[in-house]
Coordinates of C-alpha atoms and ligand atoms in Angstrom, one line a residue:
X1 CA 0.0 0.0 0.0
X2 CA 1.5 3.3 -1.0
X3 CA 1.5 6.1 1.7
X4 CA 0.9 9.7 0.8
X5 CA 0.7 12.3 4.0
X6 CA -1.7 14.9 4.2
X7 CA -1.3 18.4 4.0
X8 CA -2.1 18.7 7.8
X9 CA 0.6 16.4 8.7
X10 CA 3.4 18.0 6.0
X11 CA 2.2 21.0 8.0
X12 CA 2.8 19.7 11.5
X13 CA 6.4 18.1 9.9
X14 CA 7.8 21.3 8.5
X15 CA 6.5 23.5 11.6
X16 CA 8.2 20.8 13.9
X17 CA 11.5 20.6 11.6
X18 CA 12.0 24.6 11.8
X19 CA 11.5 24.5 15.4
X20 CA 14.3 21.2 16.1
X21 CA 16.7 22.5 13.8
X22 CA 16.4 26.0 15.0
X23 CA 16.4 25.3 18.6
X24 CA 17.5 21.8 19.7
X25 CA 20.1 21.1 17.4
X26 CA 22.3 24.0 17.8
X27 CA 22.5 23.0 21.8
X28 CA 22.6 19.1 21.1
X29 CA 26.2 18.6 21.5
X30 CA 26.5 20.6 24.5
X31 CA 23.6 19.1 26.0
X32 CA 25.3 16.0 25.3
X33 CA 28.7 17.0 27.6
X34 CA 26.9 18.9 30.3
X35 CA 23.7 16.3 30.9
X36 CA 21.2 18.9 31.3
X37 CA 17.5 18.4 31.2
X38 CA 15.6 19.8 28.2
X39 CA 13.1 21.5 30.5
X40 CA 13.2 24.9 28.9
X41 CA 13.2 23.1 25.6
X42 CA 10.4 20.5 26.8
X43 CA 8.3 24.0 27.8
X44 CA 8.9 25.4 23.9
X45 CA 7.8 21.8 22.2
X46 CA 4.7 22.1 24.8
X47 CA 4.4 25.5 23.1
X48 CA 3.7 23.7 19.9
X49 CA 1.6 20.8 21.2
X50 CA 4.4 18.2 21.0
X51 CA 4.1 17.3 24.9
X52 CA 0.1 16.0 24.5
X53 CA 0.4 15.3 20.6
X54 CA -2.1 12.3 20.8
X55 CA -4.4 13.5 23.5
X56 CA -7.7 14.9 22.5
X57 CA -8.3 18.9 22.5
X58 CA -10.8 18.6 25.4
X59 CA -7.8 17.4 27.8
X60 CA -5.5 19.9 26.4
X61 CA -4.2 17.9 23.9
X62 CA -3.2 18.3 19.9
X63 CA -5.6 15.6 19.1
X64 CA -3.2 14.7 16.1
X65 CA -3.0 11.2 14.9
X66 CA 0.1 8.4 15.2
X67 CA 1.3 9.4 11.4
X68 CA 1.5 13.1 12.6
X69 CA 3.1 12.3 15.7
X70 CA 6.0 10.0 14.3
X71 CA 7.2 13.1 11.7
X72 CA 7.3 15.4 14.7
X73 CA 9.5 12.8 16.6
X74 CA 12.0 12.2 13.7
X75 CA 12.3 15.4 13.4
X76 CA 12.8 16.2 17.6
X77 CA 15.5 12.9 17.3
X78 CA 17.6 14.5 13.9
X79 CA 17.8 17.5 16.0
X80 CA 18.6 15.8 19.6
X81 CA 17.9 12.4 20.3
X82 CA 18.0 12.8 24.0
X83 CA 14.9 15.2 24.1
X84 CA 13.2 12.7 21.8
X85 CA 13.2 10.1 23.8
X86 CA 11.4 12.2 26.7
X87 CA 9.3 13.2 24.1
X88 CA 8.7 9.8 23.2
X89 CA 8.0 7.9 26.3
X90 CA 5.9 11.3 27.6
X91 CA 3.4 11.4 24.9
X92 CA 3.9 7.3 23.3
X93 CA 3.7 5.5 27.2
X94 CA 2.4 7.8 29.9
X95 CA -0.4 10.3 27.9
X96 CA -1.6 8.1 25.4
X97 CA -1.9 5.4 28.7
X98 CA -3.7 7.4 30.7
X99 CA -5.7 8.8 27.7
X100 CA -6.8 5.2 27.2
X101 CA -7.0 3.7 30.5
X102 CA -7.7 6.2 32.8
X103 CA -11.0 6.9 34.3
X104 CA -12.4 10.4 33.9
X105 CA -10.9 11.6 37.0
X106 CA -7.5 10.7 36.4
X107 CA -7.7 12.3 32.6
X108 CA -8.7 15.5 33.9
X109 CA -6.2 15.3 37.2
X110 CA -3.3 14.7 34.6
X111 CA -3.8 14.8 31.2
X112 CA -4.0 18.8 30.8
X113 CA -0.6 19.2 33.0
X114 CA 1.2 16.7 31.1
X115 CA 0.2 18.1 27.3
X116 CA 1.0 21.7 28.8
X117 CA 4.7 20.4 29.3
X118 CA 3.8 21.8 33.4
X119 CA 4.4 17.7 34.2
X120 CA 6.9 15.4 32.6
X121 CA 5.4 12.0 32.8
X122 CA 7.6 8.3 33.1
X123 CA 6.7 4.8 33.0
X124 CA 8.1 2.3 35.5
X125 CA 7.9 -1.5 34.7
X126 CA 11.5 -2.5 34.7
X127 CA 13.4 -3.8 37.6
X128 CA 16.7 -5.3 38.4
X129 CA 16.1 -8.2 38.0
X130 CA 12.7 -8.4 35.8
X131 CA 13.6 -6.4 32.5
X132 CA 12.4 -8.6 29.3
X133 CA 10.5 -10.4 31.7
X134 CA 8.2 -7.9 33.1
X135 CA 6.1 -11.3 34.9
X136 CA 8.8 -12.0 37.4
X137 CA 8.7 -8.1 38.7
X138 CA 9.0 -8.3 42.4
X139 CA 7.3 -4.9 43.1
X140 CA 4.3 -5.4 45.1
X141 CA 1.2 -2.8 46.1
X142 CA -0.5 -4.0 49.2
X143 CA -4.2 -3.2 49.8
X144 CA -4.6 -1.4 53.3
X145 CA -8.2 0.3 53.6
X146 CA -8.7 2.8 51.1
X147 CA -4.9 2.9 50.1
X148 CA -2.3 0.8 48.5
X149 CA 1.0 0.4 50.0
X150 CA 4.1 0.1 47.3
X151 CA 7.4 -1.9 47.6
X152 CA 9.8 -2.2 45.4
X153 CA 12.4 -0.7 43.0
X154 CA 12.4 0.0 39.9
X155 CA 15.4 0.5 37.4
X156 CA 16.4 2.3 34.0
X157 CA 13.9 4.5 34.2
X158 CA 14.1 7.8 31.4
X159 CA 12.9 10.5 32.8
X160 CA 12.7 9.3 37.1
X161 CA 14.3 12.2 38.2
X162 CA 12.2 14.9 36.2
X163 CA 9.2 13.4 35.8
X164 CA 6.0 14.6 38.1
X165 CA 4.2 12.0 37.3
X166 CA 4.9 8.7 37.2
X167 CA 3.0 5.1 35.6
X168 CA 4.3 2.0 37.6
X169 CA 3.7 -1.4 37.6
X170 CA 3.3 -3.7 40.4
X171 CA 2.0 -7.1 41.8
X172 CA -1.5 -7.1 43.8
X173 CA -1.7 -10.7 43.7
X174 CA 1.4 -12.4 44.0
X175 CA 0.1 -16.2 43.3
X176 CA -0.7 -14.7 39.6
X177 CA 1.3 -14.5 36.7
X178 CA 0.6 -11.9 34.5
X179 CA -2.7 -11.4 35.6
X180 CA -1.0 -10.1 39.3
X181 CA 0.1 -7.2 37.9
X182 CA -1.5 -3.8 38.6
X183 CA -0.4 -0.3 36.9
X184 CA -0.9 2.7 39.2
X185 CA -0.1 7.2 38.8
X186 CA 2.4 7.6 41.1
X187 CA 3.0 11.4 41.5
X188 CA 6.5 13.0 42.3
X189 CA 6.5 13.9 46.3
X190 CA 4.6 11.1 47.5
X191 CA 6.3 10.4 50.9
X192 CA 7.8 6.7 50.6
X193 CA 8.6 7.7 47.0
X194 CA 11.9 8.4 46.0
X195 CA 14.8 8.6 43.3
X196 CA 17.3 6.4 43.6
X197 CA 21.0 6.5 41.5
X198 CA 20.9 8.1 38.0
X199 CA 22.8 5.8 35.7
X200 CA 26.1 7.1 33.9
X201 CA 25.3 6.8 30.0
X202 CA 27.1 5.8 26.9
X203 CA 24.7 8.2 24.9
X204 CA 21.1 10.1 25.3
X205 CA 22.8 12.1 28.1
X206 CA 20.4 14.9 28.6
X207 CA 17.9 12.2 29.2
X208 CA 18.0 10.5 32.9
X209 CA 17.9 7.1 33.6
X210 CA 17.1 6.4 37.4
X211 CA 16.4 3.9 39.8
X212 CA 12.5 4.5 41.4
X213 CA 12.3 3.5 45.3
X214 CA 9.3 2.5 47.3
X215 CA 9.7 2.6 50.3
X216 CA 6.0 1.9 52.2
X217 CA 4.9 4.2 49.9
X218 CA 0.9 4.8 50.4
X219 CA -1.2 6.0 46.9
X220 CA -5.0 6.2 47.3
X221 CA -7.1 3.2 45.5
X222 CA -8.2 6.3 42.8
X223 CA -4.2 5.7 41.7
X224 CA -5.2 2.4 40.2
X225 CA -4.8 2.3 36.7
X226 CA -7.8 0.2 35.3
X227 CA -8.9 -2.5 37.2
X228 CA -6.6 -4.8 39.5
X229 CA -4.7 -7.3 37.2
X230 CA -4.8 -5.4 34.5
X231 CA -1.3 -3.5 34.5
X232 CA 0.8 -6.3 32.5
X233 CA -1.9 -5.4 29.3
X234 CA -1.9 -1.9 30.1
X235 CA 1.4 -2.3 29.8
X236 CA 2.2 -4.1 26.9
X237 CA -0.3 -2.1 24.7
X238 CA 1.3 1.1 26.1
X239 CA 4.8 -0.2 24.5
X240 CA 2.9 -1.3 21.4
X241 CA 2.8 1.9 20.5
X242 CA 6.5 3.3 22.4
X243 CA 8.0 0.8 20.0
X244 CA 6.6 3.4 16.7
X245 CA 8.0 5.9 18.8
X246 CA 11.5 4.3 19.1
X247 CA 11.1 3.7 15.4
X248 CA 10.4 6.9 14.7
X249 CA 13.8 7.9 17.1
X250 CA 16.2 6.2 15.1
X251 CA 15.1 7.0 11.4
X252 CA 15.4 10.8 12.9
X253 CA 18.7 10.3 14.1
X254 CA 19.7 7.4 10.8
X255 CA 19.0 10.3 8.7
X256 CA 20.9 13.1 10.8
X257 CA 23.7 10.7 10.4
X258 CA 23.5 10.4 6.6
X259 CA 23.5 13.8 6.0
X260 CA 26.0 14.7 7.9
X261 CA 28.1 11.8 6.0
X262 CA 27.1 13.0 2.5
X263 CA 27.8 16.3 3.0
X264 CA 31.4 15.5 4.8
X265 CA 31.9 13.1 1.6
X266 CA 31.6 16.4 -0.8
X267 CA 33.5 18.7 1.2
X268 CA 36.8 15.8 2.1
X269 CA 39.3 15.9 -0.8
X270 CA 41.5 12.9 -1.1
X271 CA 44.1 11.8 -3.7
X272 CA 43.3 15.2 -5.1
X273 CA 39.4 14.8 -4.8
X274 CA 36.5 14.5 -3.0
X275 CA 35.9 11.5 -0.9
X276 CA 32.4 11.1 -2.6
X277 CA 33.1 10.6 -5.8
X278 CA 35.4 7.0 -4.7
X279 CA 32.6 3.9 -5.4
X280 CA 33.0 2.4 -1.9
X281 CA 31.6 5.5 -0.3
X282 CA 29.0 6.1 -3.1
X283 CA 27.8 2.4 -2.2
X284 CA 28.0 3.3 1.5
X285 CA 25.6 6.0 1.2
X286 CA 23.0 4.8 -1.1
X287 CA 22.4 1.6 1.2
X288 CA 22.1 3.9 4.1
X289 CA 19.5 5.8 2.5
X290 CA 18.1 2.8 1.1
X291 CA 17.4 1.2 4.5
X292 CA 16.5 4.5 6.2
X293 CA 13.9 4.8 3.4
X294 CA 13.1 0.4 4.5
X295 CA 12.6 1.8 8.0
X296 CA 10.4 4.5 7.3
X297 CA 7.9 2.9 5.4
X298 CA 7.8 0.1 8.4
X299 CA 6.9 3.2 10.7
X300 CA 4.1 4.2 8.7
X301 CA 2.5 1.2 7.9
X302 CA 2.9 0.6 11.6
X303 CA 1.6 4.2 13.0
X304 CA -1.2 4.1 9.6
X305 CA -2.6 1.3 11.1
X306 CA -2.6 1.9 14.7
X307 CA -4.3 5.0 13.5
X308 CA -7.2 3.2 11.3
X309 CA -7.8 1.2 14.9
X310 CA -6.2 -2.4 13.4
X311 CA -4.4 -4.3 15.3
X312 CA -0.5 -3.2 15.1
X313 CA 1.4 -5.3 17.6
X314 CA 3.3 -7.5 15.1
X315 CA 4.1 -4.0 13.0
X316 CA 5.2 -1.7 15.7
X317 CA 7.7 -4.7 16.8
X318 CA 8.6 -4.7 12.9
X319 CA 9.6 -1.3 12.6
X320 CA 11.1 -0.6 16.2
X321 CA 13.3 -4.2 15.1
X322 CA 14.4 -3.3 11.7
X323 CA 14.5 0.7 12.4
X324 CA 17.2 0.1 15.6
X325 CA 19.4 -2.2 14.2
X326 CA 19.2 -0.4 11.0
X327 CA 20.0 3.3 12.8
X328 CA 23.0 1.3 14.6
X329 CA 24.2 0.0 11.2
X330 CA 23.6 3.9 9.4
X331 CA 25.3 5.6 12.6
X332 CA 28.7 3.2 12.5
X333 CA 29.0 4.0 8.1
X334 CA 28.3 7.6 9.1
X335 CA 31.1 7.6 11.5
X336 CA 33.5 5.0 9.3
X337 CA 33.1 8.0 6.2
X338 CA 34.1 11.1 8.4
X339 CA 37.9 8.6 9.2
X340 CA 39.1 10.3 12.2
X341 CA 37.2 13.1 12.8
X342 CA 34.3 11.0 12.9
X343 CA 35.6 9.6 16.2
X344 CA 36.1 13.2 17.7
X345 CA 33.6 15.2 19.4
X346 CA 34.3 17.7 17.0
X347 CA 31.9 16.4 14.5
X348 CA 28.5 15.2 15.6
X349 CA 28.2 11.4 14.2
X350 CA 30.1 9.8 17.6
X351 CA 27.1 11.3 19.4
X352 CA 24.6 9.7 17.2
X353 CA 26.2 6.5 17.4
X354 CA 26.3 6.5 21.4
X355 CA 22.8 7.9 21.5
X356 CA 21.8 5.2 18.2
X357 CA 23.0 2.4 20.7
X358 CA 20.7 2.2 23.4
X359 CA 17.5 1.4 20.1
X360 CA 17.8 -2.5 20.0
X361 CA 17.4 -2.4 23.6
X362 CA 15.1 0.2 25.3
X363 CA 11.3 -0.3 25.1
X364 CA 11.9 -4.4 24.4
X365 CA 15.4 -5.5 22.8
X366 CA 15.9 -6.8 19.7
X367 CA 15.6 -10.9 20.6
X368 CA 11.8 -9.6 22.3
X369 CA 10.3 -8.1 19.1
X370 CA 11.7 -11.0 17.1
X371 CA 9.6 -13.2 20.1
X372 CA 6.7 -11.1 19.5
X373 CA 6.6 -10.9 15.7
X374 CA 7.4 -14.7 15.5
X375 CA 4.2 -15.3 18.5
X376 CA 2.1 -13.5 16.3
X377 CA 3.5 -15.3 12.8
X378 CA 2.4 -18.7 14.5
X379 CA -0.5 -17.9 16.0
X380 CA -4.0 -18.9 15.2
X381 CA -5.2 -15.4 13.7
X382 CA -1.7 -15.1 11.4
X383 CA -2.8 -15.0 7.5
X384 CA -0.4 -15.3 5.2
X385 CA -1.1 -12.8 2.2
X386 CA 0.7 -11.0 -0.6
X387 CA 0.2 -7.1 -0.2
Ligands
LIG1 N1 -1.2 -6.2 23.8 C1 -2.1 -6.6 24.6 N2 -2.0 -7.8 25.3 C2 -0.8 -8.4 25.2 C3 0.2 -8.0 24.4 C4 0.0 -6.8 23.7 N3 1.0 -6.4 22.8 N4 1.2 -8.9 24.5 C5 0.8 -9.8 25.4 N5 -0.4 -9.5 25.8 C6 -1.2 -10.3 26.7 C7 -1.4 -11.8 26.2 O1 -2.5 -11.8 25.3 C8 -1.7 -12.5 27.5 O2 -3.0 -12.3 27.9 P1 -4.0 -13.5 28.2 O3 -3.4 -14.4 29.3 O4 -5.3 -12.9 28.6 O5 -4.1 -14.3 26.9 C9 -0.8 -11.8 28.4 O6 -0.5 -10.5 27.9 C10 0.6 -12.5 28.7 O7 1.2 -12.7 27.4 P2 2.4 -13.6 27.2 O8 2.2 -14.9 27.9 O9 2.8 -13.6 25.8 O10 3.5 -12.9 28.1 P3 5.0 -13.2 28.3 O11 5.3 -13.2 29.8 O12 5.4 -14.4 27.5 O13 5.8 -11.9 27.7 C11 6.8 -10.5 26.0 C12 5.6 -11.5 26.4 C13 6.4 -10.0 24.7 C14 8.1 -11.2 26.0 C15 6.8 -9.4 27.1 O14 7.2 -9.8 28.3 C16 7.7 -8.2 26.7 O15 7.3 -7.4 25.8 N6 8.9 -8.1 27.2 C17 9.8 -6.9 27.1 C18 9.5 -5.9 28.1 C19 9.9 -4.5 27.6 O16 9.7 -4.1 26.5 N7 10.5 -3.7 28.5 C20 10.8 -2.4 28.2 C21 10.6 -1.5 29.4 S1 9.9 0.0 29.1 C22 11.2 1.0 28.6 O17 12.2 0.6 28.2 C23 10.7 2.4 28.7 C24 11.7 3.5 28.8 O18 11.9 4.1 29.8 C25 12.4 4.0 27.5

């Protein structure tokens, strides 16, 4: 099927690319050495209606659709990856969650804050020792009265420090599998709540990535998330649609990375000419565009259908698969064409591949989408069928 974009959403992708490359690129780098937090930037996108993209109007929201939102986050990750993935788990996991599972209360307690960019929101499921394996989490929230006590920590979490509010996933019934598993809004303050270390990064630096403690940590039964047992599918439809969103990361920063390569190729002279007229580089480039340009159509098939309501687990896991591993293949030819100043910090290609690195794990590794897509190939509702 052939994918044409509408004029609404080329509008939404050129207002967002004059905004990234006028604003977050120039400060990418030095984002990248000092390991600030976006905020002010996170406050301009908000501005724009990046923060709430997905959420409807009468919450505060843009009310745009998945198509619309995945150009504005390529274009947020060409510029700086690190804000993009705030952007990404903000709107993809935490609004579009509570958008969809959240009873009428928690929507209007939370969804207006978080699309104004006034409340950064995370999403806590991973632990130390439960990361694929979300089941075996050993977080538990403890019914007492009209209040749920929460145990546990929680680890790799983008955004723990800054965010104000907070989705987290824990065990009610601890004799269950996946159907023990609760989600809850945990709001920033909440005494028994707390941050824990903030991990040192290879890449994404202006993004953190903290532990989550709780500590007897009481949140009213209104915190609940859906219904009791319901957090491990709250969950996993959540990152159903992160994984477009990390798609839609690393053909941003795939295609930052090429054109910084092509135009390094034109300007480097060698053997008395430029670099890019020598057939090894020419080949170089025109499969990186090529399997950028593969990625990208994954994304919107993915994103088209999520937003025509049809199922899209198998596709999101598709594209976020083939669109990491394909950025982390793009990044290292980027690098590999700039020689030596490709490893310095003086060009910005070593960024991309440290902050490229982190794709083919975050939000499900590569080995879980390959379980997911293969789950769905041999399951009973897979048809086979030339497109
Ligand atoms: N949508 C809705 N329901 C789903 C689902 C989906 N995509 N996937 C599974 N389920 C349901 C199943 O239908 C099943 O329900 P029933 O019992 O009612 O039939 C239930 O969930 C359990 O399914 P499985 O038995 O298949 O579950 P599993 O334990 O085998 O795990 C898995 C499946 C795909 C491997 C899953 O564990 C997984 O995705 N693991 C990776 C976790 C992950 O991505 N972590 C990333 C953390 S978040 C992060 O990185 C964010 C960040 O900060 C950047």
């Amino acid at each position: 099927m052939s994918f044409r974009l509408t004029d609404e959403q080329l509008m939404i992708q050129a207002m967002v690319r004059d905004f990234a490359r006028e604003v977050l690129h120039p400060s990418a780098m030095e984002r990248d050495r000092s390991k600030e937090f976006p905020r002010e930037n996170l406050g301009k996108m908000a501005e724009l209606g990046l923060m709430g993209m997905m959420v409807p109007p009468e919450y505060g929201g843009a009310g745009a659709d998945t198509v619309s939102y995945v150009l504005a986050l390529q274009e947020v990750a060409y510029a700086c990856a690190a804000t993009a993935v705030v952007m990404s788990v903000h709107n993809s996991i935490v609004c579009e969650t509570i958008d969809r599972f959240g009873n009428e209360d928690q929507k209007q307690a939370h969804l207006k804050p978080l699309a104004e960019g006034r409340v950064i929101g995370a999403f806590a499921m991973t632990e130390p020792q439960a990361g694929s394996d979300p089941v075996s989490q050993s977080t538990v929230a403890e019914r007492d009265g009209d209040h749920y006590i929460i145990n546990g920590t929680k680890r790799f979490i983008t955004s723990g420090k800054n965010a104000g509010v907070t989705i987290i996933t824990a065990k009610t019934d601890r004799t269950k599998r996946h159907k023990g598993i609760s989600a809850f809004i945990v709001r920033k303050g909440t005494p028994g709540f707390s941050v824990g270390r903030t991990e040192e990064k290879m890449g994404l630096c202006a993004s953190d990535t903290t532990d989550l403690i709780f500590d007897d940590c009481r949140i009213p039964l209104e915190d609940l998330l859906g219904q009791e047992g319901d957090g491990f599918k709250i969950a996993m439809t959540s990152l159903d649609s992160g994984r477009i969103g990390i798609a839609a990361q690393s053909v941003g920063v795939a295609q930052a990375a090429l054109d910084a390569a092509v135009s390094y190729a034109k300007e480097r002279e060698q053997f008395g000419q430029p670099i890019s007229k020598f057939q090894g580089l020419r080949w170089m480039l025109a499969d990186m565009a090529t399997e950028i340009e593969a990625a990208r159509q994954l994304m919107f098939f993915a994103a088209g259908k999520k937003d025509r309501g049809e199922s899209y687990t198998m596709e999101a896991s598709m594209a976020k698969l083939f669109a990491s591993e394909m950025v982390n293949r793009v990044t290292a030819k980027g690098l590999q064409i700039h020689g030596g100043y490709g490893y310095t910090k003086e060009y910005p290609v070593e960024r991309l591949y440290r902050d490229a690195r982190v794709f083919t794990i975050y939000e499900g590794t590569s080995e879980i989408q390959r379980v997911v897509i293969a789950n769905h190939l041999l399951g009973d509702r897979y048809v086979g069928t030339l497109r």
